[in-house]
Short mmCIF file of C-alpha atoms in Angstrom, two decimals:
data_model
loop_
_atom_site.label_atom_id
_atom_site.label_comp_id
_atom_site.label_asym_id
_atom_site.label_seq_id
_atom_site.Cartn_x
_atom_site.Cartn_y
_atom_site.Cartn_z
CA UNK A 18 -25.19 3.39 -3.27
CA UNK A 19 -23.25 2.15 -6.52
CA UNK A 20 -20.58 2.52 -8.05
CA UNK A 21 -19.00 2.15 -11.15
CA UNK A 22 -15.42 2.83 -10.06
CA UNK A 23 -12.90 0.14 -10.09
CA UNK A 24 -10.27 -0.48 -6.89
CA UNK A 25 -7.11 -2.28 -6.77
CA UNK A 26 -6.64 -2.97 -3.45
CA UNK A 27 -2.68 -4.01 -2.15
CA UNK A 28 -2.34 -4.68 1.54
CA UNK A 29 -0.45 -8.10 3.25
CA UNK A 30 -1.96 -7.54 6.41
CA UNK A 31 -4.89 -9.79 5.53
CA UNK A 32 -7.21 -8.33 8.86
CA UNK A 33 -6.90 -4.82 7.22
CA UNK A 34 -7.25 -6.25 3.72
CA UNK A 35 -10.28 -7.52 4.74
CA UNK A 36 -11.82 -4.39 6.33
CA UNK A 37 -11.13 -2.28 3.78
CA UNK A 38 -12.34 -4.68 1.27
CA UNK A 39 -15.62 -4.66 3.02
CA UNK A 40 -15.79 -1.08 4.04
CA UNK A 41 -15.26 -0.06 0.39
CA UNK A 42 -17.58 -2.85 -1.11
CA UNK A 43 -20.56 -1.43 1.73
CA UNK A 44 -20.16 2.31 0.16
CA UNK A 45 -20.58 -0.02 -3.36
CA UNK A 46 -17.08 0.08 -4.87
CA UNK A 47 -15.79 -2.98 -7.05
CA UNK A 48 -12.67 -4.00 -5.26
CA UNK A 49 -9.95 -6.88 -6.57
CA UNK A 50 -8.18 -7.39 -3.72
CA UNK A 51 -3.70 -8.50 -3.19
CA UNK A 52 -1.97 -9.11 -0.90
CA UNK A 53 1.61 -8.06 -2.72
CA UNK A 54 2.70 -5.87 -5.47
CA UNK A 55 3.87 -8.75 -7.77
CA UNK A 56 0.00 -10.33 -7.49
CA UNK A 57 -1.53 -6.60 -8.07
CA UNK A 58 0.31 -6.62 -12.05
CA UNK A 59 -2.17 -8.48 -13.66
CA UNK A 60 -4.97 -6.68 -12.41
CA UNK A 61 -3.46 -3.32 -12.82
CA UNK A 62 -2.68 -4.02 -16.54
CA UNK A 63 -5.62 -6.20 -17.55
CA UNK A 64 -8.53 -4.08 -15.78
CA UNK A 65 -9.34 -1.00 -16.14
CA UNK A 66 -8.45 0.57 -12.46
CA UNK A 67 -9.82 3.86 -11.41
CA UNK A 68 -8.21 3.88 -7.89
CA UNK A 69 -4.80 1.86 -6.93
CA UNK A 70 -4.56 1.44 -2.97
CA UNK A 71 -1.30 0.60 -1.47
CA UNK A 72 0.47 -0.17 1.27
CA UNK A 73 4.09 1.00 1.59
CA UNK A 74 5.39 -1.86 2.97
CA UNK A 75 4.78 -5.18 1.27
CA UNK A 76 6.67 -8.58 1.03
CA UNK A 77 8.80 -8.60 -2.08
CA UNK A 78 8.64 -5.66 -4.10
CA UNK A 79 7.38 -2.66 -2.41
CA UNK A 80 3.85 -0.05 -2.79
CA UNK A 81 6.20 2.70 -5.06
CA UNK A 82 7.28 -0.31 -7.61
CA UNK A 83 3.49 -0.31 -8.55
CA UNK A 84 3.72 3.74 -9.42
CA UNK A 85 5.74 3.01 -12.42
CA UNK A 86 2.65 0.72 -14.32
CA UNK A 87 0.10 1.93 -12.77
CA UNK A 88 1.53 5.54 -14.66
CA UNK A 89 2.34 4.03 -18.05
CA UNK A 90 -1.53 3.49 -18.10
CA UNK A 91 -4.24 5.50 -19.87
CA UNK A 92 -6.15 6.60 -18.06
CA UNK A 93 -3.95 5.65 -15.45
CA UNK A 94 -5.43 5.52 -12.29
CA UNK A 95 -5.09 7.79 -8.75
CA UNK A 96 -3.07 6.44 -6.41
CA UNK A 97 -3.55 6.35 -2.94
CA UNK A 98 -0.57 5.04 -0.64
CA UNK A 99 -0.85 3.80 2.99
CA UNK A 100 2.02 3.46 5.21
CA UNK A 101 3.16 3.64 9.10
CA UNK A 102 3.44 6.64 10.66
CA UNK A 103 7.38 6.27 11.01
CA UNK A 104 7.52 6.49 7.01
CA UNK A 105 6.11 8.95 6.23
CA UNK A 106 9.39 10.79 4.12
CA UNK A 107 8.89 7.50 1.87
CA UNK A 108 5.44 8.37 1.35
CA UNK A 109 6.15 12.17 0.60
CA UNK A 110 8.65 10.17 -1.77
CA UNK A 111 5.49 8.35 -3.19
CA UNK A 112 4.22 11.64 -4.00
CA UNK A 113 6.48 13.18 -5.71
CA UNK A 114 6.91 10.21 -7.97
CA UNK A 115 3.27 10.36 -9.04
CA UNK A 116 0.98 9.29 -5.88
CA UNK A 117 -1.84 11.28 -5.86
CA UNK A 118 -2.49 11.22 -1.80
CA UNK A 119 -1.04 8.86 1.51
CA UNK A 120 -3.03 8.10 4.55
CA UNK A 121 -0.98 6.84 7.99
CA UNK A 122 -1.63 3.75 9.84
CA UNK A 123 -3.94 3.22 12.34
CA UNK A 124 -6.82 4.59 9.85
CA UNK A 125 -9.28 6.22 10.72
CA UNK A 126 -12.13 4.36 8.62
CA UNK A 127 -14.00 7.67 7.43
CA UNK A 128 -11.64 9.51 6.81
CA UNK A 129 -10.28 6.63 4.37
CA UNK A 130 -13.89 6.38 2.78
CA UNK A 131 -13.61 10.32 2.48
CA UNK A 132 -10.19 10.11 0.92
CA UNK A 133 -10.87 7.65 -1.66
CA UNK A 134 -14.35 9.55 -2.76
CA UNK A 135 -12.24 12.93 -3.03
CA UNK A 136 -9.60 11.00 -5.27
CA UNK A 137 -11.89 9.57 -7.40
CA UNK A 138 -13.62 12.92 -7.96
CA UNK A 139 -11.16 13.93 -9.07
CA UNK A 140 -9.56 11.84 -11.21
CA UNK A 141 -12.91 12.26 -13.21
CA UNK A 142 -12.89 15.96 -12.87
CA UNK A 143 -9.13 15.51 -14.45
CA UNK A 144 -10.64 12.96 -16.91
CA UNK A 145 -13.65 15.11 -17.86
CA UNK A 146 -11.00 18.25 -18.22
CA UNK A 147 -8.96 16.38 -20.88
CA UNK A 148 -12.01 14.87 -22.61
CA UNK A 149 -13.24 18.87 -23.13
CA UNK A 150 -9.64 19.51 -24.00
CA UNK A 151 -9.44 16.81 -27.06
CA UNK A 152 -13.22 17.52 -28.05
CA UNK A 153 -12.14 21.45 -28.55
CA UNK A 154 -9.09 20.62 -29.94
CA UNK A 155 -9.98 17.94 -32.68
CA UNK A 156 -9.17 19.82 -36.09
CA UNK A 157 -10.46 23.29 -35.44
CA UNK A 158 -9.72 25.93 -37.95
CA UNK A 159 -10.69 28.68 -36.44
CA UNK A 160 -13.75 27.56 -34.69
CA UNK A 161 -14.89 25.11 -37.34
CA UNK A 162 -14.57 21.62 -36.81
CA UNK A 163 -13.63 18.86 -39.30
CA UNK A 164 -12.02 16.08 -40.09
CA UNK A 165 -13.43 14.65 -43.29
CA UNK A 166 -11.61 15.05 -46.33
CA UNK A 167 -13.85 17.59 -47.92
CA UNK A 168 -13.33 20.46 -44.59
CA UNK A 169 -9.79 19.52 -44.92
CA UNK A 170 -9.92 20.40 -48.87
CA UNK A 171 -12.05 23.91 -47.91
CA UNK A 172 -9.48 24.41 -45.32
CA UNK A 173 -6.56 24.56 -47.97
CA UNK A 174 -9.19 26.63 -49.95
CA UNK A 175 -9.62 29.12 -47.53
CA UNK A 176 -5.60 29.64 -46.94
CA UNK A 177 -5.05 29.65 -50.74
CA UNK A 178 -7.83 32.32 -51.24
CA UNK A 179 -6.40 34.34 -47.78
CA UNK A 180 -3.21 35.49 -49.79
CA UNK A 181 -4.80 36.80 -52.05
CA UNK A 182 -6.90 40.21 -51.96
CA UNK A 183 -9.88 39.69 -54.60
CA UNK A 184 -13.47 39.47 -53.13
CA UNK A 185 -15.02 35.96 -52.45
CA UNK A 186 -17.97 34.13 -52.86
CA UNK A 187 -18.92 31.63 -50.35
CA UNK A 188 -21.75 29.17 -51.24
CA UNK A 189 -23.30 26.59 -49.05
CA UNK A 190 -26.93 25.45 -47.58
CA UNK A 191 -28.16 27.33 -44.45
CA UNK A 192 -26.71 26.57 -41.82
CA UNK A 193 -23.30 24.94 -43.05
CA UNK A 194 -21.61 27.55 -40.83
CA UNK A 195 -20.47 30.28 -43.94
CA UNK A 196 -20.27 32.95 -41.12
CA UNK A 197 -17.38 31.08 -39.70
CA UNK A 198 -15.65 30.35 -42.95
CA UNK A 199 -15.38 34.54 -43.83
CA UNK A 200 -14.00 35.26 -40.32
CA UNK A 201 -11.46 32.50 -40.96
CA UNK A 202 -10.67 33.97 -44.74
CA UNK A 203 -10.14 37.16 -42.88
CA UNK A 204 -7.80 35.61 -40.01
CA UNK A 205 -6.28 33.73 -42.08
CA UNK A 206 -5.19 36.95 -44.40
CA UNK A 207 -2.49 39.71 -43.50
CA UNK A 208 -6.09 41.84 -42.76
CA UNK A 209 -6.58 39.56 -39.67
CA UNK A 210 -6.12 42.18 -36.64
CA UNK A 211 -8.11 44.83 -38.86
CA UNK A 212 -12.04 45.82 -38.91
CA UNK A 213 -14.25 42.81 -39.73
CA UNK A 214 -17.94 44.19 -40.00
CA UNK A 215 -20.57 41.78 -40.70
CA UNK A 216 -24.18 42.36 -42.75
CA UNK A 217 -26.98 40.87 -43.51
CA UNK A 218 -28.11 41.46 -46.65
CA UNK A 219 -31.58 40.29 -45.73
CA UNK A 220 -32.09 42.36 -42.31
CA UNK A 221 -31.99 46.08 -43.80
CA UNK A 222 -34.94 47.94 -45.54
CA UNK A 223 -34.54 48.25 -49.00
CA UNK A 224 -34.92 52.36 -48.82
CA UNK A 225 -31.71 52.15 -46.05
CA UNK A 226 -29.11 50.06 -47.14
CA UNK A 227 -27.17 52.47 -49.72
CA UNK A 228 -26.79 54.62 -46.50
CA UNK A 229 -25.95 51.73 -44.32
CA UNK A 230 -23.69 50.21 -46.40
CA UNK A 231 -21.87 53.56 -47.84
CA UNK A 232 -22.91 56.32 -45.19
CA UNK A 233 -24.62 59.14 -46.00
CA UNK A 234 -23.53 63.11 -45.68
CA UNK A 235 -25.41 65.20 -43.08
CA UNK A 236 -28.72 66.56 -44.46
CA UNK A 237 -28.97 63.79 -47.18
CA UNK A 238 -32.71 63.42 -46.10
CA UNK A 239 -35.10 63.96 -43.17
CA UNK A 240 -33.64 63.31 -39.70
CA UNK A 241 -29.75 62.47 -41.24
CA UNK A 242 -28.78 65.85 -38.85
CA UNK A 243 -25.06 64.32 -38.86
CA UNK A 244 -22.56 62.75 -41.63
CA UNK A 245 -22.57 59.01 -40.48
CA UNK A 246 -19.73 56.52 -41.85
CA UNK A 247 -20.86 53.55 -43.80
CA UNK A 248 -20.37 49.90 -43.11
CA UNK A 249 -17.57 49.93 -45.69
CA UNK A 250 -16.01 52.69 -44.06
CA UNK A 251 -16.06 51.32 -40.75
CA UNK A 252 -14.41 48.30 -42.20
CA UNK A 253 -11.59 50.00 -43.46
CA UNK A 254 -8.39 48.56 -43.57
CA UNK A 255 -10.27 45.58 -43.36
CA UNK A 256 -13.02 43.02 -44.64
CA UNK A 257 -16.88 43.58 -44.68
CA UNK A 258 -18.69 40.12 -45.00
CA UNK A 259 -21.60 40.22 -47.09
CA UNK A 260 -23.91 38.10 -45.86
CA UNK A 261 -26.95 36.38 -48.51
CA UNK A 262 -25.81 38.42 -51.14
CA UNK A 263 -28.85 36.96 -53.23
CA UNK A 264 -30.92 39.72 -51.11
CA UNK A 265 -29.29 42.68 -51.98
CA UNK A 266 -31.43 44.80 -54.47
CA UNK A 267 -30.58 45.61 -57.98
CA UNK A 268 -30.08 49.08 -57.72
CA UNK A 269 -27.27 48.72 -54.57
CA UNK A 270 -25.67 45.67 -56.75
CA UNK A 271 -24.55 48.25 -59.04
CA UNK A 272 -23.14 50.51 -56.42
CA UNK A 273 -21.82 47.34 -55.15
CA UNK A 274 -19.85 46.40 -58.07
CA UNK A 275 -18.43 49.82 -58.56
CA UNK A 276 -16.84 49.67 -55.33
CA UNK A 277 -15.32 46.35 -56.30
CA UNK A 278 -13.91 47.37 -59.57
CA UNK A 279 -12.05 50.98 -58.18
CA UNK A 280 -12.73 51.15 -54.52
CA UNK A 281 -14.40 53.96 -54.47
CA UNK A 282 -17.95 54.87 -52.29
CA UNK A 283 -20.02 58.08 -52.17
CA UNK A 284 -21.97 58.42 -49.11
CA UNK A 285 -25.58 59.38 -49.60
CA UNK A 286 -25.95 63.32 -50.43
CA UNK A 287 -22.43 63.55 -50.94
CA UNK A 288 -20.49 65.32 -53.76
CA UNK A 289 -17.26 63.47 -52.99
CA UNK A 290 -16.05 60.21 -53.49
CA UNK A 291 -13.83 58.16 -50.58
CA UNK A 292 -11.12 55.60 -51.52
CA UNK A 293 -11.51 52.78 -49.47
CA UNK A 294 -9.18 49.58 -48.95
CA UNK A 295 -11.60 46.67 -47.96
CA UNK A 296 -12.09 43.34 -49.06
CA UNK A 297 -15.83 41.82 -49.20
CA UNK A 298 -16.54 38.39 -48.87
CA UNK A 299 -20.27 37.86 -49.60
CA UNK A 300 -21.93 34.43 -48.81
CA UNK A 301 -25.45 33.12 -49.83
CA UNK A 302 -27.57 29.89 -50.11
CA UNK A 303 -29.13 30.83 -53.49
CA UNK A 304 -27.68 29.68 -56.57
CA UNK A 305 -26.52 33.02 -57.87
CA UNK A 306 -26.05 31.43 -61.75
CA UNK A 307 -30.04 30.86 -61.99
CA UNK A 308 -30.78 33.84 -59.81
CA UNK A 309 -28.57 35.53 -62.71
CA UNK A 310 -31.02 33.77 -65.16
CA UNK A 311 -33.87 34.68 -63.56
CA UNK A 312 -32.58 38.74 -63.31
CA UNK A 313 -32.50 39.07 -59.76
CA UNK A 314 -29.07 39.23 -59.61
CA UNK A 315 -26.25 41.66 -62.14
CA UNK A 316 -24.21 39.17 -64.30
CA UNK A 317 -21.47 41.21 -64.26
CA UNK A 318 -21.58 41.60 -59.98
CA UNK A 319 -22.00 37.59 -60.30
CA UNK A 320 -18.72 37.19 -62.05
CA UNK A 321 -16.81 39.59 -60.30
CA UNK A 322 -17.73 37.68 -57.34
CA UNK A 323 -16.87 34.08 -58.09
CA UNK A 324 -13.12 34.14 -59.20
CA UNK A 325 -12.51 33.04 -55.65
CA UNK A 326 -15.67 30.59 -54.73
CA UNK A 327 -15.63 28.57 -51.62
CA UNK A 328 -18.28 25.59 -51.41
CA UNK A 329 -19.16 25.09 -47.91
CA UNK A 330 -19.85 20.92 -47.92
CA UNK A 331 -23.77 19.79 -46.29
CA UNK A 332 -23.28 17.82 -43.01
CA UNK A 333 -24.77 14.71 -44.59
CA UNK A 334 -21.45 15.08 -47.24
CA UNK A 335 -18.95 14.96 -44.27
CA UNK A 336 -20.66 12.14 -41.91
CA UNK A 337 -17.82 11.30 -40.44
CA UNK A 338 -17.65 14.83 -38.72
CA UNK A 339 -21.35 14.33 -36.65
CA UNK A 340 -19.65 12.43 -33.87
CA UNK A 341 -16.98 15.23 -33.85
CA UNK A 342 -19.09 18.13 -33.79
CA UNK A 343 -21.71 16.14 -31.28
CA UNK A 344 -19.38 16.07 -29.21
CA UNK A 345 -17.98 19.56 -29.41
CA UNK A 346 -21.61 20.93 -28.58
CA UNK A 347 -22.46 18.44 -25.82
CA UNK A 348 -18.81 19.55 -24.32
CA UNK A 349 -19.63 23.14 -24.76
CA UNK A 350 -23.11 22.42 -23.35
CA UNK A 351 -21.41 20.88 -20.01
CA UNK A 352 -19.26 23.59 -19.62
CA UNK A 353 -22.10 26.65 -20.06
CA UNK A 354 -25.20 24.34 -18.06
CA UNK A 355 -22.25 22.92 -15.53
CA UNK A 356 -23.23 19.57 -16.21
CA UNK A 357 -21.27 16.25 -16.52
CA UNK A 358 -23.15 14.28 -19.37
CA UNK A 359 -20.77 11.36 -20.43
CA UNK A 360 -21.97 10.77 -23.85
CA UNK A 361 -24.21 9.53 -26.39
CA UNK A 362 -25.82 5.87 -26.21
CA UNK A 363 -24.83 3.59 -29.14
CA UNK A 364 -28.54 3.55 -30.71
CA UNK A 365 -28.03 7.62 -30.06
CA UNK A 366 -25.21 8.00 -31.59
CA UNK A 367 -26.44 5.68 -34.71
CA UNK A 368 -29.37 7.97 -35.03
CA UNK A 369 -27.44 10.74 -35.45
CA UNK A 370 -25.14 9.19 -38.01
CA UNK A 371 -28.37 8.09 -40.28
CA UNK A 372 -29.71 11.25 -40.28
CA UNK A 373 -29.45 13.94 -43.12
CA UNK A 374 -29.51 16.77 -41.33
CA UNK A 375 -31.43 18.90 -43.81
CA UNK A 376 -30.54 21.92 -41.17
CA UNK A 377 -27.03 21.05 -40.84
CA UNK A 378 -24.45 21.72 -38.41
CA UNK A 379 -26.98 24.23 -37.01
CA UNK A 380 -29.73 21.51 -36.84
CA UNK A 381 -26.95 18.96 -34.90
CA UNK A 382 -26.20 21.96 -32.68
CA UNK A 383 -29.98 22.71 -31.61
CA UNK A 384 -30.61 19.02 -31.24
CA UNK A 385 -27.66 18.32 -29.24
CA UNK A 386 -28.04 20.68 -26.54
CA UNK A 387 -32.18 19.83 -26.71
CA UNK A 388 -31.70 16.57 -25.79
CA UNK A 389 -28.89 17.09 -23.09
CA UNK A 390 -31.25 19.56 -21.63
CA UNK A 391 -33.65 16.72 -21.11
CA UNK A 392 -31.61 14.10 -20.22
CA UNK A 393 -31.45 12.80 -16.71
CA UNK A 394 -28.82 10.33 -17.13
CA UNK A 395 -25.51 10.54 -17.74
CA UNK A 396 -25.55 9.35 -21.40
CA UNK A 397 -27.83 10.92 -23.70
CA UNK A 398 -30.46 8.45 -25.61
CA UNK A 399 -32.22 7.68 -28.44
CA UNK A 400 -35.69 9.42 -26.78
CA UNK A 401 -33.91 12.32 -25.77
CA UNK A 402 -33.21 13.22 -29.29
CA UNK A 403 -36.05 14.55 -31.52
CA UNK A 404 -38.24 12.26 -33.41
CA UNK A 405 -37.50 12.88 -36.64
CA UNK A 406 -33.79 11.69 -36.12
CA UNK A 407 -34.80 8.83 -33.99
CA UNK A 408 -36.79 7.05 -36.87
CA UNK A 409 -33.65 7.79 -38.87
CA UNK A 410 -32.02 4.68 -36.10
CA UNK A 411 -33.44 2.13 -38.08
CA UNK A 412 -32.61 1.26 -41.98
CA UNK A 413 -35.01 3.53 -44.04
CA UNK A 414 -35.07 0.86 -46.95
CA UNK A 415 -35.75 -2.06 -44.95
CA UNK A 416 -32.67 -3.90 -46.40
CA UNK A 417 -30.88 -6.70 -44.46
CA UNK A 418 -26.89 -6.49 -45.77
CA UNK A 419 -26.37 -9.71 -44.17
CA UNK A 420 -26.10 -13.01 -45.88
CA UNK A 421 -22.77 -15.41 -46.74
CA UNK A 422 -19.75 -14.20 -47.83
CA UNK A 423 -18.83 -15.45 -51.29
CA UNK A 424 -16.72 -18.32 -52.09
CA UNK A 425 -14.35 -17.75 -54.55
CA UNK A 426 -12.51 -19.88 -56.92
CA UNK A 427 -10.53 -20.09 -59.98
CA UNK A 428 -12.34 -20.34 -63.04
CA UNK A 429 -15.47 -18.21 -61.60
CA UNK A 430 -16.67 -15.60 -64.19
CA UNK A 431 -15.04 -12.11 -63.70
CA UNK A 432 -18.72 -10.41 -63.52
CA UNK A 433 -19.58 -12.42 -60.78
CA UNK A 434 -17.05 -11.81 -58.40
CA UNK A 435 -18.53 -9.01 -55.46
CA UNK A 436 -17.11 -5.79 -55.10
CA UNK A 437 -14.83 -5.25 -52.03
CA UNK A 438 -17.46 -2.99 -50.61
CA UNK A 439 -19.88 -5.74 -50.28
CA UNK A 440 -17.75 -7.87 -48.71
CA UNK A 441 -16.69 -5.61 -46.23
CA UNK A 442 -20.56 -4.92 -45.92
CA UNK A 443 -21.49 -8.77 -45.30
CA UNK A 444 -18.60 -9.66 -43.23
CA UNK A 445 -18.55 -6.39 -40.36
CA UNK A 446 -22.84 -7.94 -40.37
CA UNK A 447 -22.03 -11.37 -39.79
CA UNK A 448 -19.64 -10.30 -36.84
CA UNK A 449 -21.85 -7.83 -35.44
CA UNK A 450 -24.35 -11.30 -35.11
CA UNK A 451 -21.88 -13.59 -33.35
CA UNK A 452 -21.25 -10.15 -30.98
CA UNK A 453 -25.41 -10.42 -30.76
CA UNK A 454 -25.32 -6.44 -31.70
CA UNK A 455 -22.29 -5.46 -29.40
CA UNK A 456 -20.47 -2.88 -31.29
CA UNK A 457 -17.61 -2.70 -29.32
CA UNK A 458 -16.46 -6.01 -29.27
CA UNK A 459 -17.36 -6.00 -33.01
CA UNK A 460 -15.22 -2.80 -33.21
CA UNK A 461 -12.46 -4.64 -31.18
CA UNK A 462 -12.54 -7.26 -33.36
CA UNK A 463 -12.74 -5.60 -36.66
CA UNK A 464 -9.75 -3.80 -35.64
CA UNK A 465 -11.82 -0.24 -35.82
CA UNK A 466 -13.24 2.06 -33.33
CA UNK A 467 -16.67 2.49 -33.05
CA UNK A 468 -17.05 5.70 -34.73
CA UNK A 469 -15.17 3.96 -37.88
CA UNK A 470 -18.03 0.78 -37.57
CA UNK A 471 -21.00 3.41 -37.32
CA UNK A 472 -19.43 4.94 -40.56
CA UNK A 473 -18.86 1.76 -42.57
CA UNK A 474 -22.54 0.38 -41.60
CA UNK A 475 -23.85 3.42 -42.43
#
């Protein structure tokens, strides 16, 4: 069996040192071997170490004086601490200053093997824990994730419009996630805590919806044998999201808008009138203005709607929020499927960052946890995902953004002289060739992370 784990190994006693060296490289660990703490530094700090084995007792500086480094690192590694049976209230010591474990001399070679495998499991249970953590953390606003600056501009939207009480109008290309932008108006507002009742516009027969949506008073028609409350009275107090407006017939629009303007509904057979305190938000992928044009839709409802408008971006707009939300759903897959999937490959992960996602963050999401249910490695790859985003890997225009970089000199006409964009093209090209294609030493030298380099090729 292989490993990919990494051991620093710290033992004087250079018999032992070279059991457990073999012992450990025969269950097919990498081991770097010392024989003192002072000698174990530079491959502590220099290597990335996913298991630090020590003795106690070594010449010079002792086992604990590695606990300090080995700490300061991230990830830092577990630690596991060997020492003679006669100190063991120095190794209890070594524990409560950060050792993760200690084993007692003479070892007992299995139960060492077994040790160090139930360390290392968890130190990437730990790992994988805080990797969830940080995905489902990065710059949620109430379950929508975003970092580019156009969510971070609707996010200061949506608090702005969340003081105030008007109806709003959210806009935005199927699935952009509008859903999630009402609830967060509504949490966001002093309604949050209140009723919020969701509709869709679409999903109700035409002859239904004025009872639906304002309840109807018992007898109103055949088989109404009871008064029923409307959508906009169970929302009371509270905010009723509208959901593709653009569906809603003419005939309720009116009703609609009256309701709007003085708060006031009449269920279905009723005489009486019911004052109501609720605030709609109504959201649609039709552009209302031409649907206003085309009489489908009441000018006046139209206006009434839009003082407060919220534009909810397209994914291929915010591109540097696919490796964010990628990783949110492949997280969220893991933790639903209990799975451990590491990742995306780099030719993956370009894919996915060349693709327009005509679906959007609904069309990541499906794709996502398609190809993690058909991965069998640990990393998800380019075949996994669907074929339409893996021909989206390679440049769709054929061009090649290589070539020199300028020279420039005084005297050189002002229209000749490339924009700073090309340059930056040209030059993150010509490193990614003396790399041969490796994008994280071209990232490392660049200065960038790799998400930044996929965005700037891109």
């Amino acid at each position: 069996m292989t490993h990919t784990e990494h051991l620093l190994l710290v033992e004087d006693d250079s018999g032992l040192r070279e059991l457990l060296q073999e012992e450990l490289e025969a269950e097919g660990y990498q081991v770097t071997a010392c024989s003192s703490a002072e000698e174990a530094l530079t491959p502590l700090q220099q290597a990335e170490i996913d298991l630090l084995i020590s003795d106690l007792r070594l010449p010079g500086a002792d086992g604990l004086s590695l606990l300090p480094p080995a700490q300061a690192l991230s990830p830092a590694p577990a630690v596991l601490i060997i020492t003679a049976f006669g100190s063991v209230q120095q190794a209890v010591n070594a524990l409560q200053n950060g050792a993760d474990d200690f084993l007692t001399k003479p070892l007992e070679i299995d139960h060492f093997l077994l040790t160090v495998k139930r360390l290392l499991e968890n130190r990437r249970l730990r790992r994988e824990v805080q990797r969830y953590r940080s995905i489902m953390a990065v710059e949620q606003f109430h379950g929508i994730i975003g970092q580019s600056s156009g969510m971070r501009r609707l996010f200061q939207h949506i608090r702005q419009m969340a003081s105030a009480d008007g109806p709003v109008l959210i806009q935005g290309e199927s699935g952009t996630g509008k859903e999630l932008v009402a609830r967060a108006v509504h949490e966001e507002s002093v309604r949050a805590g209140k009723p919020y009742m969701v509709v869709n516009c679409g999903g109700i027969p035409a002859e239904l919806m004025e009872s639906e949506f304002f309840g109807h008073a018992a007898g109103a028609y055949t088989g109404a044998r009871k008064a029923r409350a409307g959508l906009f009275q169970q929302a009371e107090g509270g905010t009723l999201m509208l959901d593709e407006i653009g569906e809603m017939p003419l005939a309720l629009q009116a009703k609609l808008l009256r309701a709007l303007q003085d708060g006031h509904v009449r269920p279905v057979g009723s005489d009486h009138e019911i004052q109501l305190d609720v605030r709609v938000i109504a959201a649609t992928n039709r552009n209302l203005a031409e649907c206003v044009e085309q009489g489908s839709f009441r000018e006046d409802l139209f206006y009434r709607l839009e003082t407060f408008t919220l534009e909810v971006p397209p994914l291929r707009e915010r591109s540097d929020d696919i490796g964010y939300l990628a990783d949110f759903f492949l997280a969220r897959f893991n933790a639903r499927q209990q799975r451990q999937l590491k990742g995306f490959t780099d030719a993956a992960l370009q894919a996915l960052l060349h693709y327009p996602f005509p679906g959007n963050v609904r069309e990541l999401q499906n794709a996502v946890e398609r190809a993690a249910t058909f991965t069998q490695g640990a990393l998800i790859e380019l075949p996994n995902l669907p074929e339409r985003m893996q021909a989206a890997s390679s440049d769709p225009a054929g061009n090649s953004p290589g070539g020199p970089l300028p020279s420039l000199g005084p005297g050189q006409p002002l229209e000749q002289l490339p924009s700073l964009e090309s340059v930056q093209r040209r030059y993150i090209h010509q490193v990614l060739d003396a790399t041969g294609g490796n994008k994280r030493k071209a990232a490392d030298i660049l200065g960038i992370t790799r998400r930044t380099l996929y965005r700037w090729i891109e």
